PDB file of C-alpha atoms in Angstrom:
ATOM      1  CA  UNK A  21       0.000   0.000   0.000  1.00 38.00           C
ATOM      2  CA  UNK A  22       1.593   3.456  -0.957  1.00 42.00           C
ATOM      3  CA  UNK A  23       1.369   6.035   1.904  1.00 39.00           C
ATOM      4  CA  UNK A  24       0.495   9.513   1.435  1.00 42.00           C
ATOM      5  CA  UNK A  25       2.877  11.719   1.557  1.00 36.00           C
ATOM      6  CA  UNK A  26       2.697  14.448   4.017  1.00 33.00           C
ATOM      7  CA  UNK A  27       1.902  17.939   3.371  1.00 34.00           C
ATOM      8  CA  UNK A  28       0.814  16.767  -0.180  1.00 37.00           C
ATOM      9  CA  UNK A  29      -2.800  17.901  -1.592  1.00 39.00           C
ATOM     10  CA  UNK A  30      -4.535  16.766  -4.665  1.00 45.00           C
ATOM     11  CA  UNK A  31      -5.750  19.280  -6.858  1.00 42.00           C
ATOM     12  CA  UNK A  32      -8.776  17.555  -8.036  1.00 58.00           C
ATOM     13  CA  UNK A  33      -8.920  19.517 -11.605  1.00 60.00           C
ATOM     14  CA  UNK A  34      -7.467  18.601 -14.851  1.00 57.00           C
ATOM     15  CA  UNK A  35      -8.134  22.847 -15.721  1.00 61.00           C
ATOM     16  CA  UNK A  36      -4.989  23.460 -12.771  1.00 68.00           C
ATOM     17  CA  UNK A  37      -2.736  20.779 -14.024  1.00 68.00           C
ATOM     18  CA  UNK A  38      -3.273  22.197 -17.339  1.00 64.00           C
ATOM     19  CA  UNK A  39      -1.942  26.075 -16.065  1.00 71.00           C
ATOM     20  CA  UNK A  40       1.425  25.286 -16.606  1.00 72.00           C
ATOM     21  CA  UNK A  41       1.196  24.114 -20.238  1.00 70.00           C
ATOM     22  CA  UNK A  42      -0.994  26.233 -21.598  1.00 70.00           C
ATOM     23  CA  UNK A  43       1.452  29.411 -20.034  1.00 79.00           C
ATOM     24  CA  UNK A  44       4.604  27.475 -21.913  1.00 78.00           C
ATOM     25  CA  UNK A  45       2.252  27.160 -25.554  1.00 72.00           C
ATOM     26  CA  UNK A  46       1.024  30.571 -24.694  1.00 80.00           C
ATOM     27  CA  UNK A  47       5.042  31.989 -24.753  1.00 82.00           C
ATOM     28  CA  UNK A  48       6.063  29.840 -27.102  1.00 78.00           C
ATOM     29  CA  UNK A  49       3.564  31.834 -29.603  1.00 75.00           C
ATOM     30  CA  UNK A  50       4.057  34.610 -28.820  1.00 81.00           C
ATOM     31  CA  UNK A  51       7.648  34.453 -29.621  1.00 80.00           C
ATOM     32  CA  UNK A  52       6.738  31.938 -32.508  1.00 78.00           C
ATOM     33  CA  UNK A  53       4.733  35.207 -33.658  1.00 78.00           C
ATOM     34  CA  UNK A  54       7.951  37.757 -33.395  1.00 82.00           C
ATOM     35  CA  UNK A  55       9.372  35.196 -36.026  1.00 81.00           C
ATOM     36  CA  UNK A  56       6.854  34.199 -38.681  1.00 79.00           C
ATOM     37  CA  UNK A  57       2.873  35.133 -38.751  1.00 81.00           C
ATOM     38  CA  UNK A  58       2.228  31.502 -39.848  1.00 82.00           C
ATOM     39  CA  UNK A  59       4.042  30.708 -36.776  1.00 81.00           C
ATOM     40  CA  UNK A  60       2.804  32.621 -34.397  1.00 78.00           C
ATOM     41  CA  UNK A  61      -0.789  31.257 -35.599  1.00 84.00           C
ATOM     42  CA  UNK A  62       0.306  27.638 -35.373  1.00 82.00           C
ATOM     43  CA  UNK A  63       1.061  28.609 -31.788  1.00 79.00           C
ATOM     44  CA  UNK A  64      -2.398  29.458 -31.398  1.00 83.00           C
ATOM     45  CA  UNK A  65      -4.211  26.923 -32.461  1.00 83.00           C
ATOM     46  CA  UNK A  66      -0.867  24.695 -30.533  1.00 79.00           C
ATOM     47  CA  UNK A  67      -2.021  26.722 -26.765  1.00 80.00           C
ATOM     48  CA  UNK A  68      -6.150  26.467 -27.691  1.00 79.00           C
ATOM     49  CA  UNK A  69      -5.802  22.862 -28.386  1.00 74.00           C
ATOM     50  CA  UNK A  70      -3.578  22.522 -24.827  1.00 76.00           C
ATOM     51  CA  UNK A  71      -6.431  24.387 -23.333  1.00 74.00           C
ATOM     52  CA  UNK A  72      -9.364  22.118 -24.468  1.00 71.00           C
ATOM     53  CA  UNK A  73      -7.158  18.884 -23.881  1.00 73.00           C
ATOM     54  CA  UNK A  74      -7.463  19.872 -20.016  1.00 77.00           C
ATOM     55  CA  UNK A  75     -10.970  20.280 -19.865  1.00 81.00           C
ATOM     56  CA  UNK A  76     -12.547  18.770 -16.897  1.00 86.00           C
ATOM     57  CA  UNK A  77     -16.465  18.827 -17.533  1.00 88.00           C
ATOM     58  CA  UNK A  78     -18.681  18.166 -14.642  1.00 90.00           C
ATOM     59  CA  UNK A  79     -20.880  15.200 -14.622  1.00 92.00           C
ATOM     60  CA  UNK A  80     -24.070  13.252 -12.426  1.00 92.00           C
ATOM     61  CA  UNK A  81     -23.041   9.492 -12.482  1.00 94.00           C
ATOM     62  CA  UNK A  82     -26.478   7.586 -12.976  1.00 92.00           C
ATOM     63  CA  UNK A  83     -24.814   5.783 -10.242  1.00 89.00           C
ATOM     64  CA  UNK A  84     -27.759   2.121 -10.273  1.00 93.00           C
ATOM     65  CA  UNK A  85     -26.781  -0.320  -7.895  1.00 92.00           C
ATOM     66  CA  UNK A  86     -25.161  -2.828  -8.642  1.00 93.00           C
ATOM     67  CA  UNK A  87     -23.484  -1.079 -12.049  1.00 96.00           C
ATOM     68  CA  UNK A  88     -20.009  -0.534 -12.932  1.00 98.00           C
ATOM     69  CA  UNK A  89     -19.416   2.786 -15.338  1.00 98.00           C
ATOM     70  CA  UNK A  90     -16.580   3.829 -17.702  1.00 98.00           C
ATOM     71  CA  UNK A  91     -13.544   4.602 -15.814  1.00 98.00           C
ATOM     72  CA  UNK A  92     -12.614   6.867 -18.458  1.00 96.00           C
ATOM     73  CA  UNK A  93     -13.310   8.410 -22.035  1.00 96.00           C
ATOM     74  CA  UNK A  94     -12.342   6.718 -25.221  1.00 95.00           C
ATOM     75  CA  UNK A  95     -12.892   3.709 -27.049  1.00 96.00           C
ATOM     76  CA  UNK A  96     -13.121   0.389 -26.006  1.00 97.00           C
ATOM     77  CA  UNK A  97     -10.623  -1.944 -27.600  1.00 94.00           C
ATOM     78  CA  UNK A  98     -10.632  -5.362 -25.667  1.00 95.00           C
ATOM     79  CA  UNK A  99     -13.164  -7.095 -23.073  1.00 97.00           C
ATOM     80  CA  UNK A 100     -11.440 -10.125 -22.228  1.00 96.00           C
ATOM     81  CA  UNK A 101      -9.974 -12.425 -19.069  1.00 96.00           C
ATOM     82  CA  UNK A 102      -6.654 -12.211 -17.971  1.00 95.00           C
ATOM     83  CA  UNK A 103      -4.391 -13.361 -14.682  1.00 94.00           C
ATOM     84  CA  UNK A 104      -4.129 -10.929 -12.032  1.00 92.00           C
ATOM     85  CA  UNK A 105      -1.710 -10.834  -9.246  1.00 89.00           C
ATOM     86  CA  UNK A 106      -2.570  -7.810  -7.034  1.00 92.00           C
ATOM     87  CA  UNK A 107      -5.438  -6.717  -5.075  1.00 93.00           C
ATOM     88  CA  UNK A 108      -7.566  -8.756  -7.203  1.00 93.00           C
ATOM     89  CA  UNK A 109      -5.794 -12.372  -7.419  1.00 91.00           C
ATOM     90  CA  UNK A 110      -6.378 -14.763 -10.111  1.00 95.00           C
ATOM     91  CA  UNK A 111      -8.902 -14.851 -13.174  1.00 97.00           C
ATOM     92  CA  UNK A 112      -9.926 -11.360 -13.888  1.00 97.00           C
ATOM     93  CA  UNK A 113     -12.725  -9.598 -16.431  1.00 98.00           C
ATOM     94  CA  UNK A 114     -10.528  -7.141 -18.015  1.00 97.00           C
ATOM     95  CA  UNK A 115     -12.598  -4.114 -20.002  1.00 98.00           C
ATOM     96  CA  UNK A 116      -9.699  -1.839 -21.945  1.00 95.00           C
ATOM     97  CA  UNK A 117     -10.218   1.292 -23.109  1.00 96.00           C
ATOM     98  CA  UNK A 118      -8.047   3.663 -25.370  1.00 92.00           C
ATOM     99  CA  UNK A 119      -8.241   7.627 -24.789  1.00 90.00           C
ATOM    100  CA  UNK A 120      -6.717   9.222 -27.960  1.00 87.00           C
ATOM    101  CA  UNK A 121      -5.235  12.878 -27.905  1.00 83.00           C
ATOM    102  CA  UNK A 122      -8.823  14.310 -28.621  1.00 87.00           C
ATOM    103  CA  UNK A 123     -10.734  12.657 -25.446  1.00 91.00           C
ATOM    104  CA  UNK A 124     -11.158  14.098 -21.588  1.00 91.00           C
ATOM    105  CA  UNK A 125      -8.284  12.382 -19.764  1.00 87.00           C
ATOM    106  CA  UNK A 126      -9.827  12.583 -16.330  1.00 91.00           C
ATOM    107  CA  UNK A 127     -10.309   9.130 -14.727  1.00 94.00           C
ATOM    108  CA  UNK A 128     -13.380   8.585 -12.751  1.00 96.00           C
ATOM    109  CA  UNK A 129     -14.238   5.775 -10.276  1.00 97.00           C
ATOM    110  CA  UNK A 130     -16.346   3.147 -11.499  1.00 97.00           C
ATOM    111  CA  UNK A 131     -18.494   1.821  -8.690  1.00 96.00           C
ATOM    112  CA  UNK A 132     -18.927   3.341  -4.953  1.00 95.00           C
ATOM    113  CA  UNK A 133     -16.089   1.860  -3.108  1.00 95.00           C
ATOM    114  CA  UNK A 134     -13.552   1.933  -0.849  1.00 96.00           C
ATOM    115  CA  UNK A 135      -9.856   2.815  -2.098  1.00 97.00           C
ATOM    116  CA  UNK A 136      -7.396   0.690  -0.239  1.00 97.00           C
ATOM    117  CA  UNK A 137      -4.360  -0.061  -1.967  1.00 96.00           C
ATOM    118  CA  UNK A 138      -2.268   2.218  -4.672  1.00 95.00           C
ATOM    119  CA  UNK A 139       0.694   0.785  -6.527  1.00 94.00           C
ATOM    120  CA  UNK A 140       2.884   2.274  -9.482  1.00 90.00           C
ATOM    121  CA  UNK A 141       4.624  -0.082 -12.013  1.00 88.00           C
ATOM    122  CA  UNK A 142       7.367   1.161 -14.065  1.00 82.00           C
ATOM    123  CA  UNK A 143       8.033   0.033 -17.867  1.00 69.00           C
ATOM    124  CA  UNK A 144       7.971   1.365 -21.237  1.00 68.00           C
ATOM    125  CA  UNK A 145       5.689   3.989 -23.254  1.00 63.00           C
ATOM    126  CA  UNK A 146       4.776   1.651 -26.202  1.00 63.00           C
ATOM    127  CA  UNK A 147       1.175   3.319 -28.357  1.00 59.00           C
ATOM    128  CA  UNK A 148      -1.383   2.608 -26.177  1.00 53.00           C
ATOM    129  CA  UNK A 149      -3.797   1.108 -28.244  1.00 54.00           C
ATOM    130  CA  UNK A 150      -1.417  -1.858 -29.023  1.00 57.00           C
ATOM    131  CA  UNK A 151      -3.077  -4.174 -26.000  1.00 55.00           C
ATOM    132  CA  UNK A 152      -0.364  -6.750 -26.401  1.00 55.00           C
ATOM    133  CA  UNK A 153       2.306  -4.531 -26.035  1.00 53.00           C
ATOM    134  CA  UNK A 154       1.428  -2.150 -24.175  1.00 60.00           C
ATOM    135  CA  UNK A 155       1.223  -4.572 -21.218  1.00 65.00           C
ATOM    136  CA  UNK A 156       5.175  -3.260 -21.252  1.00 72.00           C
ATOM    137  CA  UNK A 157       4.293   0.087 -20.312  1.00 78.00           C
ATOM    138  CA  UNK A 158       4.311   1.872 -17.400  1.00 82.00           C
ATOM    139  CA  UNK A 159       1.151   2.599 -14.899  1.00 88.00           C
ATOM    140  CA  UNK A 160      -0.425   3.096 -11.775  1.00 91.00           C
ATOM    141  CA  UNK A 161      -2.992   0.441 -10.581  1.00 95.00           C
ATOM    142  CA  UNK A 162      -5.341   1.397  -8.071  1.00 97.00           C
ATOM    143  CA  UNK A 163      -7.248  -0.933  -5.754  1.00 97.00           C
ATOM    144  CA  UNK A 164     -10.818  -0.784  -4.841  1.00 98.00           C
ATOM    145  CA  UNK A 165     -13.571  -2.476  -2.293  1.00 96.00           C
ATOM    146  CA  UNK A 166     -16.793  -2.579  -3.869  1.00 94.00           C
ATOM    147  CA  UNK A 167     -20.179  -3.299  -2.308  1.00 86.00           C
ATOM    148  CA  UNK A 168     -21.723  -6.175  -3.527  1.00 81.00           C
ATOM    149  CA  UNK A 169     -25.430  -5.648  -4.067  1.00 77.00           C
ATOM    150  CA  UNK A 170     -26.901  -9.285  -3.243  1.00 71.00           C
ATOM    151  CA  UNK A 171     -23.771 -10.767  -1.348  1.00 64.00           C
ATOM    152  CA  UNK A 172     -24.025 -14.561  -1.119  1.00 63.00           C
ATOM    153  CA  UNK A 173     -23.310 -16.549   2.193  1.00 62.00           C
ATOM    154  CA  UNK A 174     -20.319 -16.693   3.235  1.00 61.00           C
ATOM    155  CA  UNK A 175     -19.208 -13.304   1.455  1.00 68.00           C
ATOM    156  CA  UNK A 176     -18.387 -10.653   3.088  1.00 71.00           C
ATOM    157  CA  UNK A 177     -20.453  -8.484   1.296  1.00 82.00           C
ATOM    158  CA  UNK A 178     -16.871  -6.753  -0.692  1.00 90.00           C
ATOM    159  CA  UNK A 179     -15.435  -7.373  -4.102  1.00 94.00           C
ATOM    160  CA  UNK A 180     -11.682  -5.888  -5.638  1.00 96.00           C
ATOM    161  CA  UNK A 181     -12.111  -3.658  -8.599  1.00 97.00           C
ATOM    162  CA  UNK A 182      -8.655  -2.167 -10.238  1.00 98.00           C
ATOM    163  CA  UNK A 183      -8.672   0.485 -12.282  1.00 97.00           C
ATOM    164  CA  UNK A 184      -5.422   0.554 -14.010  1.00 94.00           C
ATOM    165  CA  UNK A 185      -4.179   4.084 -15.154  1.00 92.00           C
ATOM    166  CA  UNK A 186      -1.236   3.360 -18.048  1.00 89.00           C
ATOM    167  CA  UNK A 187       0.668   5.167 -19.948  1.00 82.00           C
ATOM    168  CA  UNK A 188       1.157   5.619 -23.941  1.00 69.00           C
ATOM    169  CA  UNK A 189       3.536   6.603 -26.380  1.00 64.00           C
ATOM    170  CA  UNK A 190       2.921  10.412 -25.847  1.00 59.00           C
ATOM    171  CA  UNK A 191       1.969  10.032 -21.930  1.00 52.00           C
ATOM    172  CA  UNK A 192       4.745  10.702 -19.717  1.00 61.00           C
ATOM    173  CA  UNK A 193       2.880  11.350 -16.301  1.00 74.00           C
ATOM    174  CA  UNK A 194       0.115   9.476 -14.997  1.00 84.00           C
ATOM    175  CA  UNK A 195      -1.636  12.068 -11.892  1.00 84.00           C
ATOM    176  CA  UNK A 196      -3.704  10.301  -9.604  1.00 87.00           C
ATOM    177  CA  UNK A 197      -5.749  12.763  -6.898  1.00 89.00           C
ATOM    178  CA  UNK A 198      -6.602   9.907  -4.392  1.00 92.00           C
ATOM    179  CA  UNK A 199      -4.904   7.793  -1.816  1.00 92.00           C
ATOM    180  CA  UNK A 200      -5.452   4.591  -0.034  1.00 95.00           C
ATOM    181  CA  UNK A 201      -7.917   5.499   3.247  1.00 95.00           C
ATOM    182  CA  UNK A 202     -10.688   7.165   1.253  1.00 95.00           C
ATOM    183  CA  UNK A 203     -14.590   6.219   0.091  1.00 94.00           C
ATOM    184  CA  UNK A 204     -14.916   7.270  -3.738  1.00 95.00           C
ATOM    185  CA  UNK A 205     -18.706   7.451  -5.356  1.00 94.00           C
ATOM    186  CA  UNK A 206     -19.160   6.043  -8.446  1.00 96.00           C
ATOM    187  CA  UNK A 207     -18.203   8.913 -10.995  1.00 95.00           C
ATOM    188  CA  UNK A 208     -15.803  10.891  -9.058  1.00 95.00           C
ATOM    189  CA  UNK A 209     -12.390  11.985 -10.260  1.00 93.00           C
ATOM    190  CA  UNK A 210      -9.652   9.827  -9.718  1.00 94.00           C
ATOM    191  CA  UNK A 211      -6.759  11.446 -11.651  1.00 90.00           C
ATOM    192  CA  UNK A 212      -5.892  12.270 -15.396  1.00 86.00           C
ATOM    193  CA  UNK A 213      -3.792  11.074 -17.545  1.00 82.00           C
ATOM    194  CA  UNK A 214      -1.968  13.439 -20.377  1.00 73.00           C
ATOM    195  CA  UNK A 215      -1.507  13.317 -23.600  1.00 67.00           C
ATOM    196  CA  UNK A 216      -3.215   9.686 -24.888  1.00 61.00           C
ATOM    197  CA  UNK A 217      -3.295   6.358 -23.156  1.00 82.00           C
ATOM    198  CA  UNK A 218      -4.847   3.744 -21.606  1.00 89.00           C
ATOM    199  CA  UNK A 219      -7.261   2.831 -18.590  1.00 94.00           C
ATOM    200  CA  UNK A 220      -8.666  -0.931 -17.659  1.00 96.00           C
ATOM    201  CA  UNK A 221     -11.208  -2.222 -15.109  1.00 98.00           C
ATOM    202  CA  UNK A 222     -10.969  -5.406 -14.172  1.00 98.00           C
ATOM    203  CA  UNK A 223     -13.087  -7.413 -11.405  1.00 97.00           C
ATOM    204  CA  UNK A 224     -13.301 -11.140 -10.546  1.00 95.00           C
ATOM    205  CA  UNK A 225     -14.093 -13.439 -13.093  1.00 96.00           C
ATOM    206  CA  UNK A 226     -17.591 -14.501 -12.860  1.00 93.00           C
ATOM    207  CA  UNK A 227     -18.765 -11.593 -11.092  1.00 93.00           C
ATOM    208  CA  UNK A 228     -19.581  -9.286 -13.051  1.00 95.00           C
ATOM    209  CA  UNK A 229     -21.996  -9.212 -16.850  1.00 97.00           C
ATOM    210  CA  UNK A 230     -19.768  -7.018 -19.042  1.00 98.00           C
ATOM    211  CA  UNK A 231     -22.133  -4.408 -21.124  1.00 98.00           C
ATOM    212  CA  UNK A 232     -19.725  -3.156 -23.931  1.00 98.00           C
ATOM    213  CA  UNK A 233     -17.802  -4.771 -26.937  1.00 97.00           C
ATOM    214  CA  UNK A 234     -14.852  -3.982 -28.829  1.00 97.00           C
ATOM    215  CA  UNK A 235     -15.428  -1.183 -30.857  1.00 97.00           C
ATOM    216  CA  UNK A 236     -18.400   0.789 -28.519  1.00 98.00           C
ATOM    217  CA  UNK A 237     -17.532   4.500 -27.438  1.00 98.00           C
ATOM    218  CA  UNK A 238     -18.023   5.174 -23.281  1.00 98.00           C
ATOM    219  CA  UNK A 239     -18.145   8.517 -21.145  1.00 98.00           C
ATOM    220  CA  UNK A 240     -16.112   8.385 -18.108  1.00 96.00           C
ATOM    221  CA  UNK A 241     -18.756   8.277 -15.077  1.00 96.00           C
ATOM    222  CA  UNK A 242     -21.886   7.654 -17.703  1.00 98.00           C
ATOM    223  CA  UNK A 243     -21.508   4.429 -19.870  1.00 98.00           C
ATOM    224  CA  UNK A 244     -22.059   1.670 -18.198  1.00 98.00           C
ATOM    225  CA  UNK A 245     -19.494  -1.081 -18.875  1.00 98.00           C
ATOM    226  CA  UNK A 246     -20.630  -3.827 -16.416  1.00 98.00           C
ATOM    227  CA  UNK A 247     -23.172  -5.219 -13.653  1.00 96.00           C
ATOM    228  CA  UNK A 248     -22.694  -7.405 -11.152  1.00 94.00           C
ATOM    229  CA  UNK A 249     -23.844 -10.776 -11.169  1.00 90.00           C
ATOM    230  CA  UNK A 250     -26.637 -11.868  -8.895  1.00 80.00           C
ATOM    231  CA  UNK A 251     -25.695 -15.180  -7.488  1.00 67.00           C
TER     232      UNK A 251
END
């Protein structure tokens, strides 16, 4: 489990993480400009697209019981079962999804739960939308608690959820705005990632109905990717 450090605060908004880049495009046009009109123009367009990459738009999870929703924007590329080794130990239901440079890059929680564990991986920056390969790359996994709707004896009423936060070929820092110790509601922010990449949910194999394909288009906090299964 990763301990916060102390004296650290999250900021909780992809619009302040963004400040410091769009001030560097903003410069870097303006002095583009002093050279070349066409350049200074190409810095504009550079600094507005910086701006709208960072936008952080508010959003009402639909939040059903018993529903797991898109942990991020983008397009899903893989729904399949793979072996998992932390948090969440063996057979897992893996849902990926690719954010290209045009998507929000906020990550939201997927289910009401409980955060309890928070682990970074180091690795490569492979293109993110190569799901073999990008296995190699580097990322932050975070590990939830979930309530189970209809728990069945002998249960204790929990199930681990990891959303995995991994990085691409132009993604070079993955932020991450919670820490191990704190309740998240389905929908809320959990970070951002910059610049293209990846996000997967996985959760216990068998437990849960997936509700998307290859292919489908979700909304961070909105689609719906999964349900639990009622055993």
């Amino acid at each position: 489990m990763t301990m916060r450090p102390t004296g650290t605060t999250r900021h909780e908004s992809a619009v302040r993480e963004g400040i410091p880049f769009v001030v560097a495009a903003t410069l870097i046009a303006t002095v583009a400009g002093t050279w070349r009109r066409w350049a200074g123009w190409a810095g504009l367009v550079f600094t507005v697209w910086v701006a709208w990459f960072f936008r952080d738009p508010d959003r009402e999870c639909p939040a059903v019981e018993g529903t797991l929703y898109s942990p991020a924007d983008g397009l899903v590329t893989a729904v399949d079962e793979v072996d998992s080794s932390w948090h969440l130990t063996g057979r897992a239901t893996r849902v990926v999804i690719f954010l290209s440079p045009l998507d929000v890059h906020v990550n939201r929680a997927p289910v009401n739960a409980d955060l309890v564990a928070r682990r970074q991986e180091p690795g490569r920056a492979l293109p993110a939308f190569l799901v073999a390969g990008a296995g190699e790359n580097a990322r932050q996994l975070l590990g939830f608690n979930a309530c189970l709707p209809h728990p069945s004896p002998g249960n204790d009423g929990t199930v681990p959820i990891v959303v995995v936060q991994i990085v691409g070929f132009l993604v070079r820092r993955i932020v991450t705005w919670r820490w191990p110790g704190e309740t998240v509601r389905a929908g809320d922010r959990l970070g951002m990632l910059r610049f293209g990449s990846r996000t997967d949910l996985l959760a216990p194999a068998g437990t849960v109905e997936v509700l998307v394909r290859p292919g489908n288009r979700v909304v961070g906090g909105i689609t719906p990717v999964a349900r639990f299964i009622r055993h």
